[in-house]
Amino acid sequence: MMRSDADFMKEAYAEAQKGLEEGGLPIGAILVRDGEIIGRGHNQRVQKADPILHGEMACMQNAGRQASYKGTVMYTTLSPCMMCTGTIIQFGVPRVVVGESVNFKGYQDVLALAGIEVKDLHDPACIDMMGDFIRHHPGLWNEDIGK
Amino acid sequence: MMRSDADFMKEAYAEAQKGLEEGGLPIGAILVRDGEIIGRGHNQRVQKADPILHGEMACMQNAGRQASYKGTVMYTTLSPCMMCTGTIIQFGVPRVVVGESVNFKGYQDVLALAGIEVKDLHDPACIDMMGDFIRHHPGLWNEDIGK
């Protein structure tokens, strides 16, 4: 049975929750091809003192070397920043499903301009998780997006 | 004495050479603030089987968490791809010095549109190093840029 976008988003959400439990930013992502999860990760700024490991980047790292990203879908709990947007464009991930864009608008317009299919689930669970974190840790959030 | 852009590019070139000696792609970068090198790195696709560690990304990782990138300059031996361009824009690195753009045009136009100062040194040593590598390892090069 085909898993739905909402179902795969739960996997990205579970990654974000892992990050939260570790004391980090709750942003998670998975990479799927043909219904199989081939990569997963969550933001590691705090845990590894690593500014480049946003959820989407950790996920791409975890997927490892790929000859091609044809047919892949990136699921991410939060609308991608410009680093993650550039990465998705460079490697040619053709479809991106976003949990929410209320807490961070991101660059869905840039993805679309590059010919990438974008779907925003406006997921209340993702909105609540990120909104709570930003309210309690505004400094960490601003550092994470370079503000 | 202030070090020149050409002098700092030699440090990025040395990083690229390290990558070559390790059997990896010869692309290196350094991050400088107030004349001090605060980060350095080289492409690690082969060495760590990591697709996101381009030279510029490894350099940002090595610089670690920064409250701000004001006053920093990124030196990179090769014109940045869209992943590295997005990263430079997201974190607000205000100036980028590129070794060469003959072997890969990159996205200097996108950086400039985002208000970032870009200088291309058209450095013959960088051009030769990358050109030689691409001739001998076209498959690895294409994989690195997602082609």
PDB file of C-alpha atoms in Angstrom:
ATOM      1  CA  MET A   1       0.000   0.000   0.000  1.00  0.00           C
ATOM      2  CA  MET A   2       1.332   3.443  -0.955  1.00  0.00           C
ATOM      3  CA  ARG A   3       2.097   5.603   2.040  1.00  0.00           C
ATOM      4  CA  SER A   4       0.619   9.101   1.887  1.00  0.00           C
ATOM      5  CA  ASP A   5       2.496  12.397   2.146  1.00  0.00           C
ATOM      6  CA  ALA A   6       0.943  12.909   5.587  1.00  0.00           C
ATOM      7  CA  ASP A   7       2.242   9.506   6.654  1.00  0.00           C
ATOM      8  CA  PHE A   8       5.806  10.243   5.484  1.00  0.00           C
ATOM      9  CA  MET A   9       5.617  13.620   7.222  1.00  0.00           C
ATOM     10  CA  LYS A  10       5.108  11.733  10.490  1.00  0.00           C
ATOM     11  CA  GLU A  11       8.556  10.184   9.945  1.00  0.00           C
ATOM     12  CA  ALA A  12      10.093  13.635   9.442  1.00  0.00           C
ATOM     13  CA  TYR A  13       8.233  14.796  12.559  1.00  0.00           C
ATOM     14  CA  ALA A  14       9.671  11.866  14.536  1.00  0.00           C
ATOM     15  CA  GLU A  15      13.165  13.010  13.472  1.00  0.00           C
ATOM     16  CA  ALA A  16      12.390  16.546  14.663  1.00  0.00           C
ATOM     17  CA  GLN A  17      11.225  15.140  18.016  1.00  0.00           C
ATOM     18  CA  LYS A  18      14.536  13.263  18.355  1.00  0.00           C
ATOM     19  CA  GLY A  19      16.326  16.587  17.888  1.00  0.00           C
ATOM     20  CA  LEU A  20      14.164  18.197  20.575  1.00  0.00           C
ATOM     21  CA  GLU A  21      14.884  15.354  23.027  1.00  0.00           C
ATOM     22  CA  GLU A  22      18.622  15.849  22.395  1.00  0.00           C
ATOM     23  CA  GLY A  23      18.310  19.557  23.277  1.00  0.00           C
ATOM     24  CA  GLY A  24      18.486  20.680  19.665  1.00  0.00           C
ATOM     25  CA  LEU A  25      16.262  22.460  17.160  1.00  0.00           C
ATOM     26  CA  PRO A  26      13.175  20.367  16.300  1.00  0.00           C
ATOM     27  CA  ILE A  27      13.467  20.210  12.512  1.00  0.00           C
ATOM     28  CA  GLY A  28      13.531  16.846  10.758  1.00  0.00           C
ATOM     29  CA  ALA A  29      13.592  15.501   7.228  1.00  0.00           C
ATOM     30  CA  ILE A  30      13.473  12.253   5.298  1.00  0.00           C
ATOM     31  CA  LEU A  31      14.344  11.427   1.687  1.00  0.00           C
ATOM     32  CA  VAL A  32      12.123   8.897  -0.079  1.00  0.00           C
ATOM     33  CA  ARG A  33      12.477   7.042  -3.383  1.00  0.00           C
ATOM     34  CA  ASP A  34       9.846   4.668  -4.720  1.00  0.00           C
ATOM     35  CA  GLY A  35       8.121   4.601  -1.358  1.00  0.00           C
ATOM     36  CA  GLU A  36      11.340   3.676   0.504  1.00  0.00           C
ATOM     37  CA  ILE A  37      13.051   5.963   3.004  1.00  0.00           C
ATOM     38  CA  ILE A  38      16.678   6.287   1.801  1.00  0.00           C
ATOM     39  CA  GLY A  39      17.810   9.009   4.216  1.00  0.00           C
ATOM     40  CA  ARG A  40      16.728  10.666   7.450  1.00  0.00           C
ATOM     41  CA  GLY A  41      18.089  13.326   9.759  1.00  0.00           C
ATOM     42  CA  HIS A  42      17.443  16.239  12.057  1.00  0.00           C
ATOM     43  CA  ASN A  43      19.070  19.565  12.825  1.00  0.00           C
ATOM     44  CA  GLN A  44      22.389  19.155  14.689  1.00  0.00           C
ATOM     45  CA  ARG A  45      23.500  22.749  15.334  1.00  0.00           C
ATOM     46  CA  VAL A  46      23.488  22.296  19.095  1.00  0.00           C
ATOM     47  CA  GLN A  47      24.364  18.600  19.336  1.00  0.00           C
ATOM     48  CA  LYS A  48      27.412  18.746  17.028  1.00  0.00           C
ATOM     49  CA  ALA A  49      28.053  22.503  17.134  1.00  0.00           C
ATOM     50  CA  ASP A  50      27.578  22.270  13.375  1.00  0.00           C
ATOM     51  CA  PRO A  51      25.905  25.170  11.556  1.00  0.00           C
ATOM     52  CA  ILE A  52      25.423  23.343   8.233  1.00  0.00           C
ATOM     53  CA  LEU A  53      23.515  20.356   9.609  1.00  0.00           C
ATOM     54  CA  HIS A  54      19.971  21.595   9.162  1.00  0.00           C
ATOM     55  CA  GLY A  55      17.408  18.786   9.036  1.00  0.00           C
ATOM     56  CA  GLU A  56      17.445  18.548   5.242  1.00  0.00           C
ATOM     57  CA  MET A  57      21.271  18.605   5.121  1.00  0.00           C
ATOM     58  CA  ALA A  58      21.603  15.884   7.786  1.00  0.00           C
ATOM     59  CA  CYS A  59      19.125  13.843   5.746  1.00  0.00           C
ATOM     60  CA  MET A  60      21.129  14.274   2.515  1.00  0.00           C
ATOM     61  CA  GLN A  61      24.289  13.336   4.418  1.00  0.00           C
ATOM     62  CA  ASN A  62      22.608  10.251   5.833  1.00  0.00           C
ATOM     63  CA  ALA A  63      21.424   9.166   2.362  1.00  0.00           C
ATOM     64  CA  GLY A  64      25.078   9.164   1.321  1.00  0.00           C
ATOM     65  CA  ARG A  65      26.453   9.233  -2.212  1.00  0.00           C
ATOM     66  CA  GLN A  66      23.724   8.895  -4.841  1.00  0.00           C
ATOM     67  CA  ALA A  67      24.355   8.624  -8.574  1.00  0.00           C
ATOM     68  CA  SER A  68      21.089  10.460  -9.118  1.00  0.00           C
ATOM     69  CA  TYR A  69      18.218  11.973  -7.141  1.00  0.00           C
ATOM     70  CA  LYS A  70      15.658  11.245  -9.850  1.00  0.00           C
ATOM     71  CA  GLY A  71      12.361  10.098  -8.390  1.00  0.00           C
ATOM     72  CA  THR A  72      13.190  11.240  -4.850  1.00  0.00           C
ATOM     73  CA  VAL A  73      10.959  13.262  -2.539  1.00  0.00           C
ATOM     74  CA  MET A  74      12.236  15.342   0.388  1.00  0.00           C
ATOM     75  CA  TYR A  75       9.894  15.616   3.370  1.00  0.00           C
ATOM     76  CA  THR A  76      10.826  18.352   5.827  1.00  0.00           C
ATOM     77  CA  THR A  77       8.922  19.593   8.873  1.00  0.00           C
ATOM     78  CA  LEU A  78       9.775  23.262   8.159  1.00  0.00           C
ATOM     79  CA  SER A  79       9.908  25.244   4.920  1.00  0.00           C
ATOM     80  CA  PRO A  80      13.557  25.117   3.669  1.00  0.00           C
ATOM     81  CA  CYS A  81      16.015  27.959   4.222  1.00  0.00           C
ATOM     82  CA  MET A  82      18.215  29.186   1.351  1.00  0.00           C
ATOM     83  CA  MET A  83      21.024  26.685   2.175  1.00  0.00           C
ATOM     84  CA  CYS A  84      18.652  23.727   1.989  1.00  0.00           C
ATOM     85  CA  THR A  85      16.853  25.212  -1.023  1.00  0.00           C
ATOM     86  CA  GLY A  86      20.165  25.524  -2.877  1.00  0.00           C
ATOM     87  CA  THR A  87      21.050  21.941  -1.957  1.00  0.00           C
ATOM     88  CA  ILE A  88      17.721  20.566  -3.211  1.00  0.00           C
ATOM     89  CA  ILE A  89      18.184  22.479  -6.488  1.00  0.00           C
ATOM     90  CA  GLN A  90      21.844  21.507  -6.962  1.00  0.00           C
ATOM     91  CA  PHE A  91      21.244  17.785  -6.540  1.00  0.00           C
ATOM     92  CA  GLY A  92      17.983  17.801  -8.474  1.00  0.00           C
ATOM     93  CA  VAL A  93      15.497  16.496  -5.909  1.00  0.00           C
ATOM     94  CA  PRO A  94      12.320  16.873  -8.001  1.00  0.00           C
ATOM     95  CA  ARG A  95       9.666  17.091  -5.262  1.00  0.00           C
ATOM     96  CA  VAL A  96       9.565  18.635  -1.785  1.00  0.00           C
ATOM     97  CA  VAL A  97       6.813  18.217   0.804  1.00  0.00           C
ATOM     98  CA  VAL A  98       6.912  20.828   3.564  1.00  0.00           C
ATOM     99  CA  GLY A  99       5.298  20.425   7.000  1.00  0.00           C
ATOM    100  CA  GLU A 100       4.658  24.113   7.548  1.00  0.00           C
ATOM    101  CA  SER A 101       5.691  27.640   6.570  1.00  0.00           C
ATOM    102  CA  VAL A 102       3.989  29.667   9.310  1.00  0.00           C
ATOM    103  CA  ASN A 103       7.037  29.869  11.574  1.00  0.00           C
ATOM    104  CA  PHE A 104       9.481  30.316   8.669  1.00  0.00           C
ATOM    105  CA  LYS A 105       8.373  31.213   5.165  1.00  0.00           C
ATOM    106  CA  GLY A 106      11.477  29.764   3.533  1.00  0.00           C
ATOM    107  CA  TYR A 107      12.082  29.718  -0.193  1.00  0.00           C
ATOM    108  CA  GLN A 108       9.297  27.642  -1.730  1.00  0.00           C
ATOM    109  CA  ASP A 109       9.097  30.286  -4.487  1.00  0.00           C
ATOM    110  CA  VAL A 110      12.760  29.695  -5.411  1.00  0.00           C
ATOM    111  CA  LEU A 111      12.212  25.925  -5.455  1.00  0.00           C
ATOM    112  CA  ALA A 112       9.182  26.353  -7.724  1.00  0.00           C
ATOM    113  CA  LEU A 113      11.129  28.685 -10.050  1.00  0.00           C
ATOM    114  CA  ALA A 114      13.744  25.938 -10.383  1.00  0.00           C
ATOM    115  CA  GLY A 115      11.017  23.553 -11.549  1.00  0.00           C
ATOM    116  CA  ILE A 116      10.668  21.641  -8.293  1.00  0.00           C
ATOM    117  CA  GLU A 117       7.192  20.514  -7.215  1.00  0.00           C
ATOM    118  CA  VAL A 118       6.415  21.860  -3.746  1.00  0.00           C
ATOM    119  CA  LYS A 119       3.522  20.870  -1.498  1.00  0.00           C
ATOM    120  CA  ASP A 120       2.878  22.561   1.856  1.00  0.00           C
ATOM    121  CA  LEU A 121       0.853  20.420   4.262  1.00  0.00           C
ATOM    122  CA  HIS A 122       0.164  23.279   6.744  1.00  0.00           C
ATOM    123  CA  ASP A 123       0.460  20.581   9.420  1.00  0.00           C
ATOM    124  CA  PRO A 124      -0.782  21.805  12.835  1.00  0.00           C
ATOM    125  CA  ALA A 125       1.565  19.440  14.733  1.00  0.00           C
ATOM    126  CA  CYS A 126       4.602  20.840  12.864  1.00  0.00           C
ATOM    127  CA  ILE A 127       3.387  24.419  13.401  1.00  0.00           C
ATOM    128  CA  ASP A 128       2.928  23.884  17.152  1.00  0.00           C
ATOM    129  CA  MET A 129       6.292  22.120  17.639  1.00  0.00           C
ATOM    130  CA  MET A 130       8.322  24.829  15.907  1.00  0.00           C
ATOM    131  CA  GLY A 131       6.285  27.726  17.316  1.00  0.00           C
ATOM    132  CA  ASP A 132       6.805  26.480  20.871  1.00  0.00           C
ATOM    133  CA  PHE A 133      10.540  26.094  20.307  1.00  0.00           C
ATOM    134  CA  ILE A 134      10.968  29.587  18.838  1.00  0.00           C
ATOM    135  CA  ARG A 135       9.040  31.138  21.744  1.00  0.00           C
ATOM    136  CA  HIS A 136      11.298  29.433  24.279  1.00  0.00           C
ATOM    137  CA  HIS A 137      14.633  29.693  22.396  1.00  0.00           C
ATOM    138  CA  PRO A 138      14.563  32.782  20.159  1.00  0.00           C
ATOM    139  CA  GLY A 139      18.365  33.221  20.264  1.00  0.00           C
ATOM    140  CA  LEU A 140      19.059  29.679  19.100  1.00  0.00           C
ATOM    141  CA  TRP A 141      16.503  29.992  16.335  1.00  0.00           C
ATOM    142  CA  ASN A 142      17.945  33.273  15.062  1.00  0.00           C
ATOM    143  CA  GLU A 143      21.459  31.805  15.106  1.00  0.00           C
ATOM    144  CA  ASP A 144      20.266  28.785  13.132  1.00  0.00           C
ATOM    145  CA  ILE A 145      18.965  30.919  10.265  1.00  0.00           C
ATOM    146  CA  GLY A 146      21.864  33.383  10.411  1.00  0.00           C
ATOM    147  CA  LYS A 147      19.864  36.334  11.721  1.00  0.00           C
TER     148      LYS A 147
ATOM    149  CA  MET B   1      50.725  43.490   7.197  1.00  0.00           C
ATOM    150  CA  MET B   2      47.404  42.809   5.429  1.00  0.00           C
ATOM    151  CA  ARG B   3      47.403  39.601   3.462  1.00  0.00           C
ATOM    152  CA  SER B   4      46.142  39.925  -0.111  1.00  0.00           C
ATOM    153  CA  ASP B   5      43.278  37.995  -1.698  1.00  0.00           C
ATOM    154  CA  ALA B   6      45.843  36.085  -3.784  1.00  0.00           C
ATOM    155  CA  ASP B   7      47.680  35.135  -0.605  1.00  0.00           C
ATOM    156  CA  PHE B   8      44.502  33.849   1.112  1.00  0.00           C
ATOM    157  CA  MET B   9      43.618  31.943  -2.075  1.00  0.00           C
ATOM    158  CA  LYS B  10      46.888  30.008  -1.629  1.00  0.00           C
ATOM    159  CA  GLU B  11      45.482  28.732   1.679  1.00  0.00           C
ATOM    160  CA  ALA B  12      42.288  27.576  -0.045  1.00  0.00           C
ATOM    161  CA  TYR B  13      44.458  25.976  -2.756  1.00  0.00           C
ATOM    162  CA  ALA B  14      46.452  24.125  -0.076  1.00  0.00           C
ATOM    163  CA  GLU B  15      43.151  22.733   1.255  1.00  0.00           C
ATOM    164  CA  ALA B  16      42.224  21.570  -2.250  1.00  0.00           C
ATOM    165  CA  GLN B  17      45.609  19.859  -2.577  1.00  0.00           C
ATOM    166  CA  LYS B  18      44.993  18.007   0.702  1.00  0.00           C
ATOM    167  CA  GLY B  19      41.749  16.708  -0.804  1.00  0.00           C
ATOM    168  CA  LEU B  20      43.589  15.552  -3.915  1.00  0.00           C
ATOM    169  CA  GLU B  21      46.206  13.722  -1.826  1.00  0.00           C
ATOM    170  CA  GLU B  22      43.405  11.942   0.041  1.00  0.00           C
ATOM    171  CA  GLY B  23      41.924  10.735  -3.250  1.00  0.00           C
ATOM    172  CA  GLY B  24      39.114  13.280  -3.212  1.00  0.00           C
ATOM    173  CA  LEU B  25      37.947  16.213  -5.297  1.00  0.00           C
ATOM    174  CA  PRO B  26      40.457  19.082  -5.203  1.00  0.00           C
ATOM    175  CA  ILE B  27      38.237  21.935  -4.034  1.00  0.00           C
ATOM    176  CA  GLY B  28      39.168  23.924  -0.947  1.00  0.00           C
ATOM    177  CA  ALA B  29      37.913  26.926   0.975  1.00  0.00           C
ATOM    178  CA  ILE B  30      38.783  29.136   3.926  1.00  0.00           C
ATOM    179  CA  LEU B  31      36.705  31.630   5.915  1.00  0.00           C
ATOM    180  CA  VAL B  32      38.469  34.811   7.041  1.00  0.00           C
ATOM    181  CA  ARG B  33      37.458  37.555   9.476  1.00  0.00           C
ATOM    182  CA  ASP B  34      39.612  40.614  10.163  1.00  0.00           C
ATOM    183  CA  GLY B  35      42.576  38.972   8.460  1.00  0.00           C
ATOM    184  CA  GLU B  36      42.295  35.798  10.578  1.00  0.00           C
ATOM    185  CA  ILE B  37      41.397  32.391   9.186  1.00  0.00           C
ATOM    186  CA  ILE B  38      38.423  31.165  11.266  1.00  0.00           C
ATOM    187  CA  GLY B  39      37.539  28.087   9.197  1.00  0.00           C
ATOM    188  CA  ARG B  40      39.040  25.828   6.547  1.00  0.00           C
ATOM    189  CA  GLY B  41      38.011  22.734   4.673  1.00  0.00           C
ATOM    190  CA  HIS B  42      38.001  20.729   1.481  1.00  0.00           C
ATOM    191  CA  ASN B  43      35.542  18.551  -0.412  1.00  0.00           C
ATOM    192  CA  GLN B  44      34.921  15.216   1.372  1.00  0.00           C
ATOM    193  CA  ARG B  45      32.549  13.377  -0.997  1.00  0.00           C
ATOM    194  CA  VAL B  46      34.957  10.502  -1.502  1.00  0.00           C
ATOM    195  CA  GLN B  47      36.743  10.489   1.855  1.00  0.00           C
ATOM    196  CA  LYS B  48      33.581  10.525   4.022  1.00  0.00           C
ATOM    197  CA  ALA B  49      31.066   9.347   1.392  1.00  0.00           C
ATOM    198  CA  ASP B  50      29.354  12.652   2.161  1.00  0.00           C
ATOM    199  CA  PRO B  51      27.593  14.519  -0.653  1.00  0.00           C
ATOM    200  CA  ILE B  52      27.041  17.750   1.284  1.00  0.00           C
ATOM    201  CA  LEU B  53      30.682  18.350   2.253  1.00  0.00           C
ATOM    202  CA  HIS B  54      31.739  20.533  -0.646  1.00  0.00           C
ATOM    203  CA  GLY B  55      34.815  22.665   0.127  1.00  0.00           C
ATOM    204  CA  GLU B  56      32.778  25.680   1.220  1.00  0.00           C
ATOM    205  CA  MET B  57      30.461  23.534   3.381  1.00  0.00           C
ATOM    206  CA  ALA B  58      33.373  21.746   5.105  1.00  0.00           C
ATOM    207  CA  CYS B  59      34.848  25.180   5.782  1.00  0.00           C
ATOM    208  CA  MET B  60      31.591  26.486   7.321  1.00  0.00           C
ATOM    209  CA  GLN B  61      31.387  23.314   9.418  1.00  0.00           C
ATOM    210  CA  ASN B  62      34.978  23.767  10.584  1.00  0.00           C
ATOM    211  CA  ALA B  63      34.312  27.412  11.555  1.00  0.00           C
ATOM    212  CA  GLY B  64      31.598  26.091  13.887  1.00  0.00           C
ATOM    213  CA  ARG B  65      28.750  28.068  15.412  1.00  0.00           C
ATOM    214  CA  GLN B  66      29.032  31.795  14.748  1.00  0.00           C
ATOM    215  CA  ALA B  67      26.707  34.414  16.191  1.00  0.00           C
ATOM    216  CA  SER B  68      27.219  36.425  13.000  1.00  0.00           C
ATOM    217  CA  TYR B  69      29.124  36.232   9.720  1.00  0.00           C
ATOM    218  CA  LYS B  70      29.491  40.022   9.476  1.00  0.00           C
ATOM    219  CA  GLY B  71      32.910  41.008   8.157  1.00  0.00           C
ATOM    220  CA  THR B  72      33.767  37.510   6.908  1.00  0.00           C
ATOM    221  CA  VAL B  73      35.193  36.603   3.502  1.00  0.00           C
ATOM    222  CA  MET B  74      34.894  33.149   1.910  1.00  0.00           C
ATOM    223  CA  TYR B  75      37.793  32.111  -0.324  1.00  0.00           C
ATOM    224  CA  THR B  76      37.050  29.110  -2.530  1.00  0.00           C
ATOM    225  CA  THR B  77      39.154  27.584  -5.297  1.00  0.00           C
ATOM    226  CA  LEU B  78      36.118  26.949  -7.533  1.00  0.00           C
ATOM    227  CA  SER B  79      33.032  29.055  -8.275  1.00  0.00           C
ATOM    228  CA  PRO B  80      30.299  27.940  -5.804  1.00  0.00           C
ATOM    229  CA  CYS B  81      27.513  25.530  -6.780  1.00  0.00           C
ATOM    230  CA  MET B  82      23.900  26.273  -5.834  1.00  0.00           C
ATOM    231  CA  MET B  83      24.197  24.462  -2.458  1.00  0.00           C
ATOM    232  CA  CYS B  84      27.208  26.552  -1.428  1.00  0.00           C
ATOM    233  CA  THR B  85      25.664  29.708  -2.926  1.00  0.00           C
ATOM    234  CA  GLY B  86      22.505  29.168  -0.863  1.00  0.00           C
ATOM    235  CA  THR B  87      24.612  28.615   2.264  1.00  0.00           C
ATOM    236  CA  ILE B  88      26.618  31.811   1.746  1.00  0.00           C
ATOM    237  CA  ILE B  89      23.382  33.767   1.246  1.00  0.00           C
ATOM    238  CA  GLN B  90      21.559  32.168   4.216  1.00  0.00           C
ATOM    239  CA  PHE B  91      24.327  32.909   6.709  1.00  0.00           C
ATOM    240  CA  GLY B  92      25.095  36.352   5.302  1.00  0.00           C
ATOM    241  CA  VAL B  93      28.756  36.005   4.322  1.00  0.00           C
ATOM    242  CA  PRO B  94      29.181  39.445   2.702  1.00  0.00           C
ATOM    243  CA  ARG B  95      32.162  38.792   0.380  1.00  0.00           C
ATOM    244  CA  VAL B  96      33.286  35.798  -1.705  1.00  0.00           C
ATOM    245  CA  VAL B  97      36.604  35.440  -3.545  1.00  0.00           C
ATOM    246  CA  VAL B  98      36.596  32.706  -6.189  1.00  0.00           C
ATOM    247  CA  GLY B  99      39.711  31.019  -7.577  1.00  0.00           C
ATOM    248  CA  GLU B 100      38.219  30.242 -10.972  1.00  0.00           C
ATOM    249  CA  SER B 101      35.014  29.753 -12.939  1.00  0.00           C
ATOM    250  CA  VAL B 102      36.387  28.206 -16.154  1.00  0.00           C
ATOM    251  CA  ASN B 103      35.772  24.597 -15.093  1.00  0.00           C
ATOM    252  CA  PHE B 104      32.451  25.391 -13.386  1.00  0.00           C
ATOM    253  CA  LYS B 105      30.588  28.639 -13.920  1.00  0.00           C
ATOM    254  CA  GLY B 106      28.714  28.387 -10.637  1.00  0.00           C
ATOM    255  CA  TYR B 107      26.259  30.985  -9.390  1.00  0.00           C
ATOM    256  CA  GLN B 108      28.211  34.207  -8.973  1.00  0.00           C
ATOM    257  CA  ASP B 109      25.221  36.001 -10.534  1.00  0.00           C
ATOM    258  CA  VAL B 110      22.913  34.703  -7.781  1.00  0.00           C
ATOM    259  CA  LEU B 111      25.404  35.770  -5.090  1.00  0.00           C
ATOM    260  CA  ALA B 112      25.627  39.258  -6.642  1.00  0.00           C
ATOM    261  CA  LEU B 113      21.812  39.514  -6.826  1.00  0.00           C
ATOM    262  CA  ALA B 114      21.712  38.769  -3.092  1.00  0.00           C
ATOM    263  CA  GLY B 115      24.016  41.741  -2.492  1.00  0.00           C
ATOM    264  CA  ILE B 116      27.189  39.735  -1.944  1.00  0.00           C
ATOM    265  CA  GLU B 117      30.477  41.133  -3.284  1.00  0.00           C
ATOM    266  CA  VAL B 118      32.120  38.577  -5.586  1.00  0.00           C
ATOM    267  CA  LYS B 119      35.661  38.680  -6.979  1.00  0.00           C
ATOM    268  CA  ASP B 120      36.936  36.079  -9.449  1.00  0.00           C
ATOM    269  CA  LEU B 121      40.735  35.772  -9.466  1.00  0.00           C
ATOM    270  CA  HIS B 122      40.863  33.694 -12.697  1.00  0.00           C
ATOM    271  CA  ASP B 123      43.781  31.904 -11.025  1.00  0.00           C
ATOM    272  CA  PRO B 124      45.741  29.689 -13.482  1.00  0.00           C
ATOM    273  CA  ALA B 125      46.833  27.272 -10.715  1.00  0.00           C
ATOM    274  CA  CYS B 126      43.191  26.700  -9.662  1.00  0.00           C
ATOM    275  CA  ILE B 127      42.110  26.319 -13.305  1.00  0.00           C
ATOM    276  CA  ASP B 128      44.821  23.714 -14.002  1.00  0.00           C
ATOM    277  CA  MET B 129      44.186  21.713 -10.812  1.00  0.00           C
ATOM    278  CA  MET B 130      40.432  21.388 -11.398  1.00  0.00           C
ATOM    279  CA  GLY B 131      40.730  20.907 -15.172  1.00  0.00           C
ATOM    280  CA  ASP B 132      43.175  18.025 -14.703  1.00  0.00           C
ATOM    281  CA  PHE B 133      40.903  16.374 -12.154  1.00  0.00           C
ATOM    282  CA  ILE B 134      37.778  16.625 -14.317  1.00  0.00           C
ATOM    283  CA  ARG B 135      39.638  15.145 -17.324  1.00  0.00           C
ATOM    284  CA  HIS B 136      40.769  12.157 -15.268  1.00  0.00           C
ATOM    285  CA  HIS B 137      37.622  11.648 -13.139  1.00  0.00           C
ATOM    286  CA  PRO B 138      34.587  12.877 -15.102  1.00  0.00           C
ATOM    287  CA  GLY B 139      32.187  10.494 -13.309  1.00  0.00           C
ATOM    288  CA  LEU B 140      33.192  11.673  -9.853  1.00  0.00           C
ATOM    289  CA  TRP B 141      32.929  15.298 -10.912  1.00  0.00           C
ATOM    290  CA  ASN B 142      29.443  14.830 -12.371  1.00  0.00           C
ATOM    291  CA  GLU B 143      28.293  13.037  -9.237  1.00  0.00           C
ATOM    292  CA  ASP B 144      29.632  15.867  -7.080  1.00  0.00           C
ATOM    293  CA  ILE B 145      27.514  18.481  -8.830  1.00  0.00           C
ATOM    294  CA  GLY B 146      24.484  16.191  -9.169  1.00  0.00           C
ATOM    295  CA  LYS B 147      24.644  15.793 -12.952  1.00  0.00           C
TER     296      LYS B 147
END
